[in-house]
mmCIF file of C-alpha atoms in Angstrom:
data_model
loop_
_atom_site.group_PDB
_atom_site.id
_atom_site.type_symbol
_atom_site.label_atom_id
_atom_site.label_comp_id
_atom_site.label_asym_id
_atom_site.label_seq_id
_atom_site.Cartn_x
_atom_site.Cartn_y
_atom_site.Cartn_z
ATOM 1 C CA MET M 1 13.644 3.920 5.191
ATOM 2 C CA ILE M 2 10.264 3.021 6.834
ATOM 3 C CA LEU M 3 8.953 -0.760 7.057
ATOM 4 C CA TYR M 4 5.210 -0.605 6.613
ATOM 5 C CA PRO M 5 3.456 -3.786 7.739
ATOM 6 C CA ALA M 6 0.520 -4.765 5.151
ATOM 7 C CA ILE M 7 -3.015 -5.691 6.983
ATOM 8 C CA ASP M 8 -4.969 -6.555 3.681
ATOM 9 C CA LEU M 9 -8.795 -6.792 4.976
ATOM 10 C CA LYS M 10 -11.182 -8.965 3.317
ATOM 11 C CA ASP M 11 -14.237 -10.063 4.744
ATOM 12 C CA GLY M 12 -13.396 -8.835 8.175
ATOM 13 C CA ASN M 13 -9.999 -10.878 8.511
ATOM 14 C CA CYS M 14 -6.390 -9.952 8.102
ATOM 15 C CA VAL M 15 -5.343 -11.900 4.754
ATOM 16 C CA ARG M 16 -2.880 -11.796 2.066
ATOM 17 C CA LEU M 17 -3.570 -12.707 -1.708
ATOM 18 C CA TYR M 18 -1.405 -14.536 -4.084
ATOM 19 C CA LYS M 19 -0.739 -11.990 -6.887
ATOM 20 C CA GLY M 20 -3.812 -10.125 -6.260
ATOM 21 C CA GLU M 21 -6.173 -13.070 -6.804
ATOM 22 C CA MET M 22 -8.994 -12.641 -4.569
ATOM 23 C CA ASP M 23 -9.867 -16.147 -4.606
ATOM 24 C CA GLN M 24 -6.179 -17.197 -3.576
ATOM 25 C CA ALA M 25 -6.646 -15.860 0.096
ATOM 26 C CA THR M 26 -4.775 -17.201 3.119
ATOM 27 C CA VAL M 27 -6.359 -15.727 6.478
ATOM 28 C CA PHE M 28 -3.601 -14.968 8.835
ATOM 29 C CA ASN M 29 -5.644 -13.602 11.864
ATOM 30 C CA ASP M 30 -9.357 -12.989 12.295
ATOM 31 C CA ASN M 31 -8.730 -10.186 14.684
ATOM 32 C CA PRO M 32 -7.238 -7.602 12.330
ATOM 33 C CA ALA M 33 -6.902 -4.828 15.068
ATOM 34 C CA ALA M 34 -5.188 -7.420 17.465
ATOM 35 C CA GLN M 35 -2.735 -7.940 14.715
ATOM 36 C CA ALA M 36 -2.016 -4.268 14.147
ATOM 37 C CA LEU M 37 -1.413 -3.868 17.863
ATOM 38 C CA ALA M 38 1.084 -6.804 17.812
ATOM 39 C CA PHE M 39 3.041 -4.818 14.947
ATOM 40 C CA GLN M 40 3.014 -1.747 16.511
ATOM 41 C CA GLN M 41 4.377 -3.465 19.805
ATOM 42 C CA ALA M 42 6.995 -4.909 17.769
ATOM 43 C CA GLY M 43 8.029 -1.214 17.090
ATOM 44 C CA CYS M 44 6.486 -0.245 13.692
ATOM 45 C CA GLU M 45 6.114 3.164 12.929
ATOM 46 C CA TRP M 46 3.436 2.887 10.295
ATOM 47 C CA LEU M 47 0.751 0.486 9.550
ATOM 48 C CA HIS M 48 -0.376 -0.067 5.790
ATOM 49 C CA LEU M 49 -4.209 -1.148 5.422
ATOM 50 C CA VAL M 50 -6.045 -2.336 2.327
ATOM 51 C CA ASP M 51 -9.979 -2.709 2.243
ATOM 52 C CA LEU M 52 -9.797 -5.696 -0.788
ATOM 53 C CA ASN M 53 -13.322 -5.854 -0.773
ATOM 54 C CA GLY M 54 -13.972 -2.341 -0.715
ATOM 55 C CA ALA M 55 -11.453 -1.962 -3.833
ATOM 56 C CA PHE M 56 -13.666 -4.360 -5.857
ATOM 57 C CA ALA M 57 -16.785 -2.644 -4.398
ATOM 58 C CA GLY M 58 -16.040 0.800 -4.868
ATOM 59 C CA SER M 59 -16.603 1.850 -1.357
ATOM 60 C CA PRO M 60 -15.518 1.117 2.085
ATOM 61 C CA VAL M 61 -16.586 -2.489 2.888
ATOM 62 C CA ASN M 62 -14.338 -3.364 5.763
ATOM 63 C CA ALA M 63 -14.874 -0.302 7.565
ATOM 64 C CA ALA M 64 -15.380 -1.790 11.160
ATOM 65 C CA ALA M 65 -12.297 -3.766 10.939
ATOM 66 C CA VAL M 66 -10.393 -0.376 10.120
ATOM 67 C CA GLU M 67 -12.056 1.472 12.528
ATOM 68 C CA ALA M 68 -11.374 -1.090 15.167
ATOM 69 C CA ILE M 69 -7.561 -0.833 13.987
ATOM 70 C CA LEU M 70 -7.408 2.823 14.480
ATOM 71 C CA ALA M 71 -9.119 2.627 17.833
ATOM 72 C CA GLN M 72 -6.560 0.084 19.236
ATOM 73 C CA THR M 73 -3.281 1.484 17.735
ATOM 74 C CA ALA M 74 -1.244 4.781 18.047
ATOM 75 C CA VAL M 75 0.727 4.400 15.313
ATOM 76 C CA PRO M 76 -0.248 6.403 11.959
ATOM 77 C CA ALA M 77 -1.737 4.109 9.555
ATOM 78 C CA GLN M 78 -2.552 4.547 5.810
ATOM 79 C CA LEU M 79 -5.758 2.960 3.842
ATOM 80 C CA GLY M 80 -6.166 1.888 0.404
ATOM 81 C CA GLY M 81 -9.175 0.183 -1.337
ATOM 82 C CA GLY M 82 -12.495 1.709 -2.602
ATOM 83 C CA ILE M 83 -11.906 5.331 -1.603
ATOM 84 C CA ARG M 84 -13.054 6.967 -4.907
ATOM 85 C CA ASP M 85 -14.502 10.145 -3.508
ATOM 86 C CA MET M 86 -14.173 13.252 -1.729
ATOM 87 C CA ALA M 87 -16.562 12.308 0.922
ATOM 88 C CA THR M 88 -15.050 9.225 1.666
ATOM 89 C CA ILE M 89 -11.502 10.687 1.620
ATOM 90 C CA GLU M 90 -12.809 13.285 4.212
ATOM 91 C CA MET M 91 -14.724 10.314 6.109
ATOM 92 C CA TRP M 92 -11.788 8.316 6.859
ATOM 93 C CA LEU M 93 -9.154 11.235 7.522
ATOM 94 C CA THR M 94 -11.708 12.460 10.384
ATOM 95 C CA LYS M 95 -11.869 9.248 11.665
ATOM 96 C CA GLY M 96 -8.058 9.188 12.271
ATOM 97 C CA LEU M 97 -6.199 8.034 9.247
ATOM 98 C CA ALA M 98 -2.929 9.553 8.414
ATOM 99 C CA ARG M 99 -3.208 8.836 4.992
ATOM 100 C CA VAL M 100 -5.552 7.608 2.269
ATOM 101 C CA ILE M 101 -4.445 5.913 -0.902
ATOM 102 C CA LEU M 102 -6.093 6.695 -4.461
ATOM 103 C CA GLY M 103 -5.597 4.226 -6.954
ATOM 104 C CA THR M 104 -8.303 3.842 -9.476
ATOM 105 C CA VAL M 105 -9.156 7.609 -9.351
ATOM 106 C CA ALA M 106 -5.717 8.490 -10.082
ATOM 107 C CA VAL M 107 -6.434 7.206 -13.485
ATOM 108 C CA GLU M 108 -10.144 7.661 -13.873
ATOM 109 C CA ASP M 109 -10.594 10.876 -11.972
ATOM 110 C CA PRO M 110 -7.200 12.811 -11.782
ATOM 111 C CA ASP M 111 -8.688 16.049 -10.889
ATOM 112 C CA LEU M 112 -10.115 14.429 -7.608
ATOM 113 C CA VAL M 113 -6.694 13.321 -6.512
ATOM 114 C CA ARG M 114 -5.269 16.857 -7.038
ATOM 115 C CA GLN M 115 -8.087 18.311 -5.388
ATOM 116 C CA ALA M 116 -7.719 15.915 -2.436
ATOM 117 C CA ALA M 117 -4.001 16.580 -1.933
ATOM 118 C CA LYS M 118 -4.685 20.171 -2.047
ATOM 119 C CA ALA M 119 -7.327 19.859 0.515
ATOM 120 C CA PHE M 120 -5.715 17.686 2.858
ATOM 121 C CA PRO M 121 -1.862 18.448 2.372
ATOM 122 C CA GLY M 122 0.395 15.208 3.253
ATOM 123 C CA LYS M 123 -2.355 12.998 3.480
ATOM 124 C CA VAL M 124 -2.983 11.706 0.200
ATOM 125 C CA ALA M 125 -1.146 8.991 -1.606
ATOM 126 C CA ILE M 126 -1.439 7.360 -4.614
ATOM 127 C CA GLY M 127 -1.317 3.833 -5.547
ATOM 128 C CA LEU M 128 0.351 2.520 -8.445
ATOM 129 C CA ASP M 129 -0.374 -1.407 -9.067
ATOM 130 C CA ALA M 130 1.086 -2.558 -12.345
ATOM 131 C CA ARG M 131 1.226 -5.694 -14.277
ATOM 132 C CA ASN M 132 4.478 -5.538 -16.382
ATOM 133 C CA GLY M 133 5.219 -1.837 -16.016
ATOM 134 C CA MET M 134 1.212 -1.040 -16.980
ATOM 135 C CA VAL M 135 -1.125 0.352 -14.466
ATOM 136 C CA ALA M 136 -4.032 -1.652 -13.350
ATOM 137 C CA THR M 137 -7.471 -0.484 -11.310
ATOM 138 C CA ARG M 138 -10.530 -1.674 -9.665
ATOM 139 C CA GLY M 139 -8.814 -4.173 -7.198
ATOM 140 C CA TRP M 140 -6.215 -4.917 -9.755
ATOM 141 C CA ALA M 141 -9.096 -6.720 -12.096
ATOM 142 C CA GLU M 142 -8.805 -4.165 -15.007
ATOM 143 C CA GLU M 143 -5.641 -3.443 -16.880
ATOM 144 C CA THR M 144 -4.656 -0.347 -18.897
ATOM 145 C CA ASP M 145 -2.147 0.908 -21.201
ATOM 146 C CA ILE M 146 -1.097 3.568 -18.848
ATOM 147 C CA ASN M 147 2.641 3.113 -18.079
ATOM 148 C CA VAL M 148 3.467 3.494 -14.402
ATOM 149 C CA THR M 149 6.136 6.442 -14.727
ATOM 150 C CA ASP M 150 3.965 8.269 -17.009
ATOM 151 C CA LEU M 151 0.915 8.461 -14.420
ATOM 152 C CA ALA M 152 3.218 9.314 -11.805
ATOM 153 C CA ARG M 153 4.641 12.215 -13.424
ATOM 154 C CA LYS M 154 1.259 13.719 -13.794
ATOM 155 C CA PHE M 155 0.969 14.476 -10.395
ATOM 156 C CA GLU M 156 4.575 15.563 -9.814
ATOM 157 C CA ASP M 157 3.339 19.181 -8.949
ATOM 158 C CA ALA M 158 0.025 18.272 -6.700
ATOM 159 C CA GLY M 159 1.311 17.879 -3.514
ATOM 160 C CA VAL M 160 0.942 14.104 -3.310
ATOM 161 C CA ALA M 161 2.715 12.422 0.086
ATOM 162 C CA ALA M 162 3.899 9.177 -1.231
ATOM 163 C CA LEU M 163 3.795 6.594 -4.442
ATOM 164 C CA ILE M 164 3.055 3.211 -3.380
ATOM 165 C CA TYR M 165 4.309 1.205 -5.907
ATOM 166 C CA THR M 166 3.211 -2.727 -6.402
ATOM 167 C CA ASP M 167 4.656 -4.916 -8.633
ATOM 168 C CA ILE M 168 1.253 -7.259 -9.045
ATOM 169 C CA ASN M 169 2.886 -10.257 -10.257
ATOM 170 C CA ARG M 170 5.262 -10.113 -7.169
ATOM 171 C CA ASP M 171 2.888 -9.495 -4.596
ATOM 172 C CA GLY M 172 2.244 -12.449 -1.932
ATOM 173 C CA ALA M 173 4.552 -14.810 -4.131
ATOM 174 C CA MET M 174 7.715 -14.267 -1.773
ATOM 175 C CA GLN M 175 9.628 -14.208 -4.723
ATOM 176 C CA GLY M 176 11.553 -10.600 -3.907
ATOM 177 C CA PRO M 177 10.263 -7.372 -5.160
ATOM 178 C CA ASN M 178 11.046 -5.726 -8.402
ATOM 179 C CA VAL M 179 14.054 -3.799 -7.286
ATOM 180 C CA GLU M 180 14.782 -2.223 -10.719
ATOM 181 C CA ALA M 181 11.440 -1.041 -11.635
ATOM 182 C CA THR M 182 11.059 0.508 -7.896
ATOM 183 C CA ALA M 183 14.132 2.358 -7.980
ATOM 184 C CA ALA M 184 13.509 3.588 -11.496
ATOM 185 C CA LEU M 185 10.644 5.004 -10.544
ATOM 186 C CA ALA M 186 11.993 6.542 -7.664
ATOM 187 C CA ASN M 187 14.673 8.053 -9.394
ATOM 188 C CA ALA M 188 12.174 9.354 -12.400
ATOM 189 C CA VAL M 189 9.859 11.544 -9.929
ATOM 190 C CA SER M 190 10.359 13.930 -7.276
ATOM 191 C CA ILE M 191 7.498 12.193 -5.010
ATOM 192 C CA PRO M 192 8.595 9.719 -2.488
ATOM 193 C CA VAL M 193 8.269 6.266 -3.429
ATOM 194 C CA ILE M 194 7.049 3.165 -1.110
ATOM 195 C CA ALA M 195 7.937 -0.138 -2.507
ATOM 196 C CA SER M 196 5.442 -3.077 -2.231
ATOM 197 C CA GLY M 197 5.054 -6.445 -3.688
ATOM 198 C CA GLY M 198 7.065 -9.391 -3.203
ATOM 199 C CA VAL M 199 9.518 -8.134 -0.222
ATOM 200 C CA SER M 200 10.224 -11.360 1.439
ATOM 201 C CA SER M 201 13.386 -11.430 3.262
ATOM 202 C CA LEU M 202 16.133 -9.070 5.088
ATOM 203 C CA ASP M 203 17.919 -9.410 1.619
ATOM 204 C CA ASP M 204 15.180 -7.734 -0.278
ATOM 205 C CA LEU M 205 14.984 -4.744 2.326
ATOM 206 C CA ARG M 206 18.830 -4.281 1.950
ATOM 207 C CA ALA M 207 18.705 -4.628 -2.056
ATOM 208 C CA LEU M 208 16.143 -1.843 -2.084
ATOM 209 C CA LYS M 209 18.131 -0.119 0.198
ATOM 210 C CA ALA M 210 21.476 -0.704 -2.069
ATOM 211 C CA THR M 211 19.958 1.066 -5.028
ATOM 212 C CA GLY M 212 20.481 4.320 -3.525
ATOM 213 C CA ALA M 213 17.202 5.385 -5.050
ATOM 214 C CA PRO M 214 15.097 8.102 -2.552
ATOM 215 C CA LEU M 215 12.742 5.417 -1.300
ATOM 216 C CA ASP M 216 10.451 6.303 1.316
ATOM 217 C CA GLY M 217 10.131 2.757 2.355
ATOM 218 C CA ALA M 218 8.804 -0.672 2.017
ATOM 219 C CA ILE M 219 5.778 -2.722 2.544
ATOM 220 C CA SER M 220 5.749 -6.219 3.583
ATOM 221 C CA GLY M 221 2.941 -8.645 4.506
ATOM 222 C CA ARG M 222 2.941 -12.412 3.887
ATOM 223 C CA ALA M 223 6.722 -12.596 4.950
ATOM 224 C CA LEU M 224 6.050 -10.921 8.483
ATOM 225 C CA TYR M 225 2.895 -13.715 8.966
ATOM 226 C CA ASP M 226 5.068 -16.492 7.806
ATOM 227 C CA GLY M 227 8.082 -15.472 9.878
ATOM 228 C CA ALA M 228 10.496 -14.829 6.863
ATOM 229 C CA ILE M 229 11.015 -11.573 7.982
ATOM 230 C CA ASP M 230 11.399 -10.812 11.713
ATOM 231 C CA LEU M 231 10.033 -7.182 12.190
ATOM 232 C CA LYS M 232 12.610 -6.148 14.751
ATOM 233 C CA GLU M 233 15.357 -7.012 12.649
ATOM 234 C CA ALA M 234 13.957 -5.706 9.354
ATOM 235 C CA LEU M 235 13.309 -2.265 11.342
ATOM 236 C CA SER M 236 16.959 -2.371 12.223
ATOM 237 C CA VAL M 237 18.176 -2.993 8.736
ATOM 238 C CA LEU M 238 16.020 -0.114 7.183
ATOM 239 C CA LYS M 239 17.503 2.328 10.208
ATOM 240 C CA ALA M 240 21.270 1.251 9.674
#
């Protein structure tokens, strides 16, 4: 399993939200590129980036911060938030992103996801953000009646690189991930699943591994900034 340190970008800063609420943001670093470099130097193999403003705006907002991260780090990075058309997908991949994450458009324009996955093999992931098992879109502000697993299954044959499953009610709350739901999704589909939301201790990582589900990795943010998870220890746990 891969550990993906999260760098959530709001107004050019590295922040963490509480349960996805934009008005409950804690700034952890005003230099996201320096934070990304610190994660790389600690041994991380990937970075998980989110343009929070972009998720609400529907187009890139924190592009300068993302570009600075790409310029100063060598490890692959994936980015979500406000990527909703082919031009934006191509723009980011041209700038050096290893993978784009499509969330809202997976619901609103699934054909675009399929086209992108075909055009850019291995470089398109789907962000499945959910409250109580139902998908939320547009920066988690709009809830749907679409079941997470049902949506994921629609892309089984699309060549999608990964599914990033976030339980919004766990995100930033330091209460542990939804291990059961994450494992159930990973066992229900053939696309690799990355766990997100609430990963706040080494025991959480061990619990995800212990399910035996085919998980690609886990994303953690606040716990790394608060010191609840030591990055080097976490990498060791996931590689064991």
